Amino acid sequence: MASKAVTALAGLLASREDKILAAWLSTLAGATADGRISRTEIETQARDFLRALRESMSGGDTSSTGSARLRDMLSSISRSRALLGFSPSETATFVFSLKLPLFEEIRAAHGSDGEALARDTWTLTELLDQLGLHTIEVFQKSREEIIQRQQDEISELSTPVVKLWNGILALPLIGTLDSARTQVVMENLLQSIVDNGAEIAIIDITGVPTVDTLVAQHLLKTVAAARLMGADCIVSGIRPQIAQTMVHLGVELNVVSKASLADAFALALTRIGRTVVPIRSGGSGQPRSTGAYPGALT
Amino acid sequence: MSTVTSEVLAIRTGDDVVRVRQGVRTAASKAGLSLVDQTKIITAASELARNTLDYGGGGTARIELVQEPMRRGVRIIFEDQGPGIPDVEQALSDGFTTGRGLGLGLGGSKRLCNEFRIETEAGKGTRVTIARWR
Ligand SMILES: Nc1ncnc2c1ncn2[C@@H]1O[C@H](COP(=O)(O)OP(=O)(O)OP(=O)(O)O)[C@@H](O)[C@H]1O
Ligand SMILES: [Mg+2]
């Protein structure tokens, strides 16, 4: 970046800082409208940024990408905006909206000197564009980190125990199972068995991507504990590839298992002496004796 | 043309074990492994990553996507600077554990892979290399 322009801009920033700040803040006012960020916070950020810009220019920093301090400052602003749910353009507007007030000052300062006007405007545009891009890049990276963290959390999701029928509970497990959370999920199940006086608990692992020895151990412990409390477990949703893998691992669950949650529910109903029948259909007046779930009868 | 793309992941926490599984899943599906083979190598990787964490005191997993003229697949190298395994044969036998596991992880991983190698030295650490080919 041309050093002549930097000197000129540094002078401008030094002598007109207050006026530039006021003009910039008025264009930034829209950003505070919905209350996600306070007016004082934006003011502090704008004032600090303007001061850092002046200092880096009067210090003779001629790099077109801005000083490390400016970039760090924007990085932290960007990250906090990402957390607050701002969009990338809302975030980048912070830097880009400084252009207009500065351009106006440049024009006022140079009057009819077209060459100086073009030179300073170009230099400033280049710098602010680079800083704006930096802002967006950091913003993007922060969003990715947030998404990654949310994904991790979802994959560790704790799962509710659902009551399917009097005496029948189901625990549909989703996601990875090897965290402390598994412990919580399993304890929830045992507590629900007690609370409901349940006889049968169906543990559905359709949503579990990997069953390794640790997961198997968790399942075994839960089945054993449930048994001690008088409930039998049925494991459902073991997919074919998982079944094969478990055989190679040498893991044996020693528990009744069913291909699907529906099959397991049907089995559970027969165990407690219930069956599902179709509701009376027009005219016949008699419920049919065959179960809607043939599996429930066998 | 043969290429090997690799990435190295640190194993320091339980979450890292999840990340290793995800990395292996990505590589295995890129390599074109069947769903069953993907599940096998992911499960083996999960076992070894956890051993690296629990017994090796943490370490790294190097996940390699191998695309050679004669074979395509995934190779994973687990390394730690832990205590090493004094008796590999014993460690491989089903049911042997010095922790509170089922003692099936090592032996099971061996059965789940096409290649399986343990290099270990007392006090220096352990390196386990596994691979699954298409
Ligand atoms: N990286 C390692 N460093 C040192 N010792 C190890 C390492 N990996 C395995 N071992 C030893 O080998 C034993 C057997 O390992 P294996 O994975 O088969 O069983 P486990 O981890 O104890 O239980 P499981 O894997 O079934 O949950 C371990 O108990 C441990 O003593
Ligand atoms: Mg193990």
Coordinates of C-alpha atoms and ligand atoms in Angstrom, one line a residue:
Chain A
M1 CA 0.0 0.0 0.0
A2 CA 1.3 3.4 -1.0
S3 CA 3.1 5.0 2.0
K4 CA 2.1 8.5 0.9
A5 CA -1.5 7.5 1.2
V6 CA -0.9 5.9 4.5
T7 CA 0.6 9.1 5.9
A8 CA -2.3 11.1 4.5
L9 CA -4.9 8.7 6.0
A10 CA -3.1 8.7 9.3
G11 CA -3.3 12.5 9.5
L12 CA -7.0 12.4 8.5
L13 CA -7.8 9.8 11.2
A14 CA -5.9 11.8 13.8
S15 CA -7.6 15.1 13.1
R16 CA -11.1 13.9 12.3
E17 CA -11.4 10.8 14.5
D18 CA -14.5 12.1 16.4
K19 CA -16.4 13.1 13.4
I20 CA -15.6 9.8 11.6
L21 CA -16.6 7.8 14.6
A22 CA -19.9 9.6 14.9
A23 CA -20.8 9.1 11.2
W24 CA -19.7 5.5 11.4
L25 CA -21.8 4.9 14.5
S26 CA -24.9 6.3 12.9
T27 CA -24.6 3.8 10.1
L28 CA -24.0 1.0 12.6
A29 CA -27.1 2.0 14.6
G30 CA -29.2 -0.5 12.6
A31 CA -27.2 -3.4 14.0
T32 CA -28.3 -2.8 17.5
A33 CA -32.0 -2.5 16.6
D34 CA -33.0 -6.1 17.6
G35 CA -31.1 -6.0 20.9
R36 CA -28.6 -8.8 20.1
I37 CA -25.8 -6.5 20.8
S38 CA -25.9 -3.4 23.0
R39 CA -25.2 0.1 21.8
T40 CA -22.4 0.6 24.2
E41 CA -20.7 -2.6 23.0
I42 CA -20.8 -1.5 19.4
E43 CA -19.5 1.9 20.4
T44 CA -16.6 0.5 22.3
Q45 CA -15.8 -1.8 19.4
A46 CA -15.9 1.0 16.8
R47 CA -13.9 3.4 18.9
D48 CA -11.2 0.7 19.6
F49 CA -11.1 -0.3 16.0
L50 CA -10.7 3.3 14.8
R51 CA -7.9 4.0 17.3
A52 CA -6.1 0.8 16.3
L53 CA -6.4 1.8 12.6
R54 CA -5.0 5.2 13.3
E55 CA -2.2 3.8 15.4
S56 CA -1.2 1.2 12.8
M57 CA -1.2 3.9 10.0
S58 CA 0.7 6.5 12.0
G59 CA 3.1 3.7 12.9
G60 CA 3.7 3.4 9.1
D61 CA 2.1 0.0 8.6
T62 CA 1.8 -0.2 4.9
S63 CA 0.7 -3.8 4.5
S64 CA -2.6 -4.0 2.6
T65 CA -3.9 -6.8 4.8
G66 CA -3.8 -4.7 8.0
S67 CA -1.8 -5.0 11.2
A68 CA -1.9 -8.1 13.3
R69 CA -3.6 -6.1 16.1
L70 CA -6.4 -5.0 13.7
R71 CA -6.9 -8.5 12.5
D72 CA -7.0 -9.9 16.1
M73 CA -9.5 -7.3 17.1
L74 CA -11.7 -8.2 14.2
S75 CA -11.3 -11.9 14.9
S76 CA -12.7 -11.5 18.3
I77 CA -15.5 -9.3 17.1
S78 CA -16.3 -11.9 14.4
R79 CA -16.3 -14.8 16.8
S80 CA -18.7 -13.0 19.2
R81 CA -21.0 -12.1 16.4
A82 CA -21.1 -15.7 15.2
L83 CA -22.1 -16.8 18.7
L84 CA -24.8 -14.2 18.9
G85 CA -26.3 -15.6 15.7
F86 CA -25.4 -12.7 13.3
S87 CA -25.2 -13.5 9.6
P88 CA -21.9 -13.2 7.7
S89 CA -23.0 -10.0 5.9
E90 CA -24.2 -8.4 9.1
T91 CA -20.8 -9.2 10.6
A92 CA -18.8 -7.9 7.7
T93 CA -20.9 -4.8 7.5
F94 CA -19.1 -3.6 10.6
V95 CA -15.9 -3.0 8.6
F96 CA -17.5 -2.1 5.3
S97 CA -19.7 0.6 6.7
L98 CA -16.6 2.5 7.7
K99 CA -15.9 3.2 4.0
L100 CA -18.5 5.9 3.5
P101 CA -17.6 8.1 6.5
L102 CA -13.9 7.8 5.6
F103 CA -14.4 8.5 1.9
E104 CA -16.3 11.6 2.7
E105 CA -13.4 12.8 4.8
I106 CA -10.9 12.0 2.1
R107 CA -13.0 13.9 -0.4
A108 CA -13.3 16.9 1.9
A109 CA -9.6 16.9 2.5
H110 CA -8.4 16.7 -1.1
G111 CA -10.9 19.0 -2.7
S112 CA -10.0 19.1 -6.4
D113 CA -6.8 17.1 -6.2
G114 CA -8.1 14.1 -8.1
E115 CA -4.9 12.1 -8.0
A116 CA -4.6 12.2 -4.2
L117 CA -8.2 11.5 -3.9
A118 CA -8.0 8.4 -6.1
R119 CA -4.8 7.2 -4.4
D120 CA -6.2 7.5 -0.8
T121 CA -9.5 6.1 -1.7
W122 CA -7.9 3.1 -3.4
T123 CA -5.5 2.4 -0.6
L124 CA -8.3 2.6 2.0
T125 CA -10.6 0.4 -0.1
E126 CA -8.0 -2.2 -0.5
L127 CA -7.3 -2.3 3.2
L128 CA -10.9 -2.4 4.4
D129 CA -11.8 -5.1 1.8
Q130 CA -9.0 -7.3 3.1
L131 CA -10.1 -6.7 6.7
G132 CA -13.7 -7.4 5.7
L133 CA -12.7 -10.7 4.1
H134 CA -10.7 -11.6 7.1
T135 CA -13.8 -10.9 9.2
I136 CA -15.9 -13.3 7.1
E137 CA -13.2 -16.0 7.2
V138 CA -13.1 -15.9 11.0
F139 CA -16.8 -15.8 11.1
Q140 CA -17.1 -18.9 8.9
K141 CA -14.6 -20.8 11.0
S142 CA -16.4 -19.9 14.2
R143 CA -19.7 -21.1 12.7
E144 CA -18.0 -24.4 11.8
E145 CA -16.7 -24.8 15.3
I146 CA -20.2 -24.2 16.7
I147 CA -21.7 -26.7 14.3
Q148 CA -19.1 -29.3 15.2
R149 CA -19.8 -28.8 18.9
Q150 CA -23.5 -29.1 18.4
Q151 CA -23.0 -32.3 16.3
D152 CA -20.9 -33.7 19.0
E153 CA -23.6 -32.9 21.5
I154 CA -26.3 -34.4 19.4
S155 CA -24.4 -37.6 18.8
E156 CA -24.1 -37.9 22.5
L157 CA -27.7 -37.3 22.9
S158 CA -29.4 -38.7 26.0
T159 CA -32.5 -40.5 25.2
P160 CA -35.8 -40.5 27.0
V161 CA -37.4 -43.6 28.3
V162 CA -40.9 -44.0 26.8
K163 CA -43.8 -46.0 28.2
L164 CA -45.3 -48.1 25.4
W165 CA -47.9 -49.8 27.5
N166 CA -48.5 -50.6 31.2
G167 CA -45.5 -52.6 32.2
I168 CA -43.6 -52.0 28.9
L169 CA -40.9 -49.4 28.6
A170 CA -38.8 -48.6 25.6
L171 CA -35.4 -46.9 25.4
P172 CA -34.7 -45.8 21.9
L173 CA -30.9 -45.2 21.8
I174 CA -29.6 -42.7 19.3
G175 CA -26.0 -41.8 18.7
T176 CA -22.7 -42.8 20.2
L177 CA -22.8 -44.6 23.5
D178 CA -19.4 -44.5 25.0
S179 CA -19.6 -41.4 27.2
A180 CA -20.6 -40.7 30.7
R181 CA -24.0 -39.9 29.3
T182 CA -24.6 -43.5 28.6
Q183 CA -24.4 -44.1 32.3
V184 CA -27.1 -41.4 32.8
V185 CA -29.3 -42.9 30.1
M186 CA -29.0 -46.4 31.6
E187 CA -29.7 -45.1 35.1
N188 CA -32.8 -43.3 33.8
L189 CA -34.0 -46.6 32.4
L190 CA -33.5 -48.4 35.7
Q191 CA -35.3 -45.6 37.6
S192 CA -38.2 -45.7 35.2
I193 CA -38.5 -49.5 35.6
V194 CA -38.9 -48.9 39.3
D195 CA -41.3 -46.0 38.9
N196 CA -43.5 -47.8 36.5
G197 CA -43.2 -51.2 37.9
A198 CA -42.3 -52.3 34.4
E199 CA -41.9 -56.0 33.5
I200 CA -40.3 -55.5 30.2
A201 CA -37.8 -53.0 28.9
I202 CA -37.1 -52.8 25.2
I203 CA -33.7 -51.3 24.4
D204 CA -33.7 -50.2 20.7
I205 CA -30.3 -49.7 19.2
T206 CA -31.4 -48.9 15.6
G207 CA -29.8 -45.5 16.1
V208 CA -26.5 -46.6 17.4
P209 CA -23.8 -46.6 14.7
T210 CA -21.2 -48.7 16.4
V211 CA -21.4 -51.5 18.9
D212 CA -18.0 -52.1 20.3
T213 CA -17.0 -53.9 23.5
L214 CA -17.7 -50.8 25.6
V215 CA -21.2 -50.4 24.3
A216 CA -21.8 -54.1 24.7
Q217 CA -20.6 -53.9 28.2
H218 CA -23.0 -51.1 28.9
L219 CA -25.8 -53.1 27.5
L220 CA -24.9 -56.2 29.4
K221 CA -24.7 -54.3 32.7
T222 CA -28.1 -52.6 32.1
V223 CA -29.7 -55.9 31.2
A224 CA -28.3 -57.5 34.4
A225 CA -29.4 -54.6 36.6
A226 CA -32.9 -54.6 35.0
R227 CA -33.2 -58.3 35.7
L228 CA -32.3 -57.7 39.3
M229 CA -35.2 -55.3 39.5
G230 CA -37.6 -57.8 38.0
A231 CA -37.7 -56.6 34.4
D232 CA -36.7 -58.5 31.4
C233 CA -35.0 -56.7 28.5
I234 CA -35.4 -57.2 24.9
V235 CA -32.8 -55.6 22.6
S236 CA -34.1 -54.6 19.2
G237 CA -32.7 -52.9 16.1
I238 CA -29.5 -54.8 15.8
R239 CA -28.7 -54.2 12.1
P240 CA -27.2 -57.1 10.1
Q241 CA -23.7 -55.5 9.8
I242 CA -23.7 -54.9 13.5
A243 CA -24.7 -58.4 14.3
Q244 CA -21.9 -59.7 12.1
T245 CA -19.4 -57.4 13.8
M246 CA -20.5 -58.5 17.2
V247 CA -20.0 -62.1 16.3
H248 CA -16.4 -61.4 15.2
L249 CA -15.7 -59.4 18.3
G250 CA -16.9 -62.3 20.4
V251 CA -19.5 -60.3 22.2
E252 CA -22.6 -62.2 23.4
L253 CA -25.5 -60.3 24.8
N254 CA -27.4 -63.4 26.1
V255 CA -30.6 -61.5 25.8
V256 CA -33.7 -61.9 23.7
S257 CA -33.4 -59.8 20.6
K258 CA -35.7 -58.8 17.8
A259 CA -35.0 -57.2 14.5
S260 CA -37.2 -54.2 15.0
L261 CA -38.8 -52.2 17.8
A262 CA -42.2 -53.3 16.4
D263 CA -41.3 -57.0 16.7
A264 CA -40.0 -56.4 20.2
F265 CA -43.2 -54.6 21.2
A266 CA -45.3 -57.4 19.8
L267 CA -43.3 -60.0 21.8
A268 CA -43.6 -57.8 25.0
L269 CA -47.3 -57.6 24.6
T270 CA -47.7 -61.4 24.4
R271 CA -45.4 -61.7 27.4
I272 CA -47.9 -59.7 29.5
G273 CA -50.8 -61.5 28.0
R274 CA -52.0 -58.8 25.6
T275 CA -52.6 -58.7 21.9
V276 CA -53.5 -56.2 19.3
V277 CA -56.7 -56.7 17.4
P278 CA -58.4 -54.7 14.7
I279 CA -61.2 -52.5 15.9
R280 CA -64.8 -53.7 14.9
S281 CA -65.3 -53.3 11.2
G282 CA -68.7 -52.3 9.8
G283 CA -71.5 -54.7 10.4
S284 CA -69.7 -57.7 11.7
G285 CA -70.1 -56.6 15.3
Q286 CA -67.4 -59.0 16.4
P287 CA -63.8 -58.1 16.9
R288 CA -61.7 -60.4 14.8
S289 CA -59.6 -62.8 16.8
T290 CA -56.4 -62.5 14.7
G291 CA -54.0 -59.9 15.9
A292 CA -53.1 -56.9 13.9
Y293 CA -49.7 -58.0 14.8
P294 CA -49.4 -61.6 13.8
G295 CA -46.1 -61.7 15.6
A296 CA -47.8 -60.8 18.9
L297 CA -49.6 -64.1 18.8
T298 CA -46.7 -66.4 18.1
Chain B
M1 CA -1.5 -44.8 -10.0
S2 CA -1.3 -45.3 -6.3
T3 CA -2.1 -42.8 -3.7
V4 CA -2.2 -42.8 0.0
T5 CA -4.1 -39.9 1.7
S6 CA -3.6 -39.8 5.4
E7 CA -4.7 -37.8 8.4
V8 CA -3.4 -37.9 11.9
L9 CA -5.8 -37.5 14.8
A10 CA -4.9 -37.0 18.5
I11 CA -6.4 -39.4 21.0
R12 CA -6.6 -37.6 24.3
T13 CA -10.2 -37.8 25.4
G14 CA -13.3 -40.0 24.9
D15 CA -14.5 -37.5 22.3
D16 CA -11.4 -38.1 20.3
V17 CA -12.4 -41.8 20.1
V18 CA -15.6 -40.7 18.5
R19 CA -13.7 -38.5 16.1
V20 CA -11.4 -41.4 15.1
R21 CA -14.5 -43.5 14.4
Q22 CA -15.9 -40.7 12.2
G23 CA -12.6 -40.3 10.4
V24 CA -12.4 -44.0 9.7
R25 CA -16.0 -44.0 8.5
T26 CA -15.2 -41.3 6.0
A27 CA -12.1 -43.0 4.7
A28 CA -13.8 -46.5 4.6
S29 CA -16.7 -45.2 2.5
K30 CA -14.3 -43.3 0.2
A31 CA -12.4 -46.5 -0.3
G32 CA -15.6 -48.2 -1.3
L33 CA -15.8 -50.7 1.4
S34 CA -19.1 -52.5 1.8
L35 CA -21.3 -51.5 4.7
V36 CA -20.3 -54.7 6.6
D37 CA -16.6 -54.0 6.1
Q38 CA -17.0 -50.4 7.0
T39 CA -18.7 -51.4 10.3
K40 CA -15.9 -54.0 11.0
I41 CA -13.0 -51.5 10.5
I42 CA -14.8 -48.8 12.4
T43 CA -15.5 -51.1 15.3
A44 CA -11.9 -52.3 15.4
A45 CA -10.7 -48.7 15.3
S46 CA -13.0 -47.8 18.2
E47 CA -11.4 -50.6 20.2
L48 CA -7.9 -49.7 19.5
A49 CA -8.4 -46.0 19.9
R50 CA -9.9 -46.7 23.3
N51 CA -7.0 -49.0 24.3
T52 CA -4.6 -46.2 23.2
L53 CA -6.5 -43.8 25.5
D54 CA -7.0 -46.1 28.5
Y55 CA -3.8 -48.1 28.5
G56 CA -1.4 -46.1 26.4
G57 CA -2.2 -42.9 28.2
G58 CA -3.3 -41.3 24.9
G59 CA -1.6 -41.1 21.5
T60 CA -2.4 -40.8 17.9
A61 CA -4.3 -42.5 15.1
R62 CA -3.1 -42.2 11.6
I63 CA -5.9 -43.0 9.1
E64 CA -4.7 -43.9 5.6
L65 CA -7.0 -44.1 2.6
V66 CA -5.1 -46.5 0.3
Q67 CA -5.8 -46.5 -3.4
E68 CA -3.4 -48.7 -5.1
P69 CA -3.8 -50.6 -8.4
M70 CA -4.0 -53.9 -6.7
R71 CA -5.9 -52.9 -3.6
R72 CA -8.1 -50.3 -2.1
G73 CA -8.9 -49.9 1.5
V74 CA -8.1 -48.3 4.8
R75 CA -5.1 -48.7 7.1
I76 CA -4.9 -47.2 10.6
I77 CA -1.9 -46.9 12.8
F78 CA -2.4 -46.4 16.5
E79 CA 0.6 -45.2 18.4
D80 CA 1.2 -44.4 22.1
Q81 CA 4.2 -43.8 24.4
G82 CA 2.6 -45.8 27.2
P83 CA 3.9 -48.8 29.2
G84 CA 3.8 -51.3 26.3
I85 CA 2.2 -54.7 26.4
P86 CA 4.3 -57.2 28.3
D87 CA 2.7 -60.3 26.9
V88 CA 1.1 -59.8 23.6
E89 CA -0.2 -63.3 23.2
Q90 CA -2.0 -63.1 26.6
A91 CA -3.3 -59.6 25.8
L92 CA -4.8 -61.0 22.5
S93 CA -6.6 -63.9 24.2
D94 CA -10.3 -63.4 24.7
G95 CA -11.3 -62.4 28.2
F96 CA -7.9 -61.1 29.3
T97 CA -8.0 -57.6 30.7
T98 CA -5.9 -55.6 33.2
G99 CA -8.7 -53.0 33.3
R100 CA -12.4 -53.5 33.7
G101 CA -13.2 -54.4 30.2
L102 CA -14.5 -57.5 28.6
G103 CA -11.0 -58.3 27.4
L104 CA -12.3 -58.7 23.8
G105 CA -11.0 -55.6 22.2
L106 CA -7.6 -56.7 20.9
G107 CA -8.5 -60.2 19.9
G108 CA -11.8 -59.0 18.4
S109 CA -10.1 -56.3 16.3
K110 CA -7.7 -58.9 14.9
R111 CA -10.7 -60.9 13.8
L112 CA -12.3 -57.8 12.2
C113 CA -9.4 -56.9 10.0
N114 CA -7.4 -58.2 7.1
E115 CA -4.1 -57.1 8.5
F116 CA -3.2 -56.8 12.1
R117 CA 0.2 -56.1 13.7
I118 CA 1.3 -55.1 17.2
E119 CA 4.7 -53.7 17.9
T120 CA 5.4 -53.0 21.5
E121 CA 8.2 -52.4 23.9
A122 CA 8.1 -52.3 27.6
G123 CA 8.3 -48.7 28.8
K124 CA 8.5 -47.3 25.3
G125 CA 5.0 -47.7 23.9
T126 CA 2.8 -49.6 21.5
R127 CA 2.0 -49.4 17.8
V128 CA -0.9 -51.3 16.4
T129 CA -1.5 -51.3 12.6
I130 CA -4.7 -52.6 11.1
A131 CA -6.1 -52.6 7.6
R132 CA -9.2 -53.7 5.8
W133 CA -9.2 -54.2 2.0
R134 CA -12.0 -54.1 -0.5
Ligands
LIG1 N1 -2.0 -49.6 23.9 C1 -1.8 -50.4 25.0 N2 -0.8 -50.2 25.9 C2 -0.7 -51.0 27.0 N3 -1.5 -52.1 27.2 C3 -2.4 -52.4 26.4 C4 -2.7 -51.6 25.2 N4 -3.7 -52.1 24.6 C5 -4.1 -53.2 25.3 N5 -3.4 -53.4 26.3 C6 -3.5 -54.4 27.3 O1 -4.1 -55.5 26.7 C7 -5.3 -55.9 27.5 C8 -6.3 -56.5 26.6 O2 -6.8 -55.5 25.8 P1 -8.3 -55.6 25.1 O3 -8.6 -54.4 24.3 O4 -8.4 -57.0 24.5 O5 -9.2 -55.7 26.4 P2 -9.7 -54.5 27.4 O6 -9.4 -53.2 26.7 O7 -9.2 -54.7 28.7 O8 -11.3 -54.7 27.4 P3 -12.3 -54.4 26.2 O9 -11.5 -54.0 25.0 O10 -13.0 -55.7 25.9 O11 -13.2 -53.4 26.7 C9 -5.7 -54.7 28.2 O12 -6.4 -55.0 29.4 C10 -4.3 -54.0 28.5 O13 -3.7 -54.6 29.7
MG2 MG -9.9 -52.7 24.8

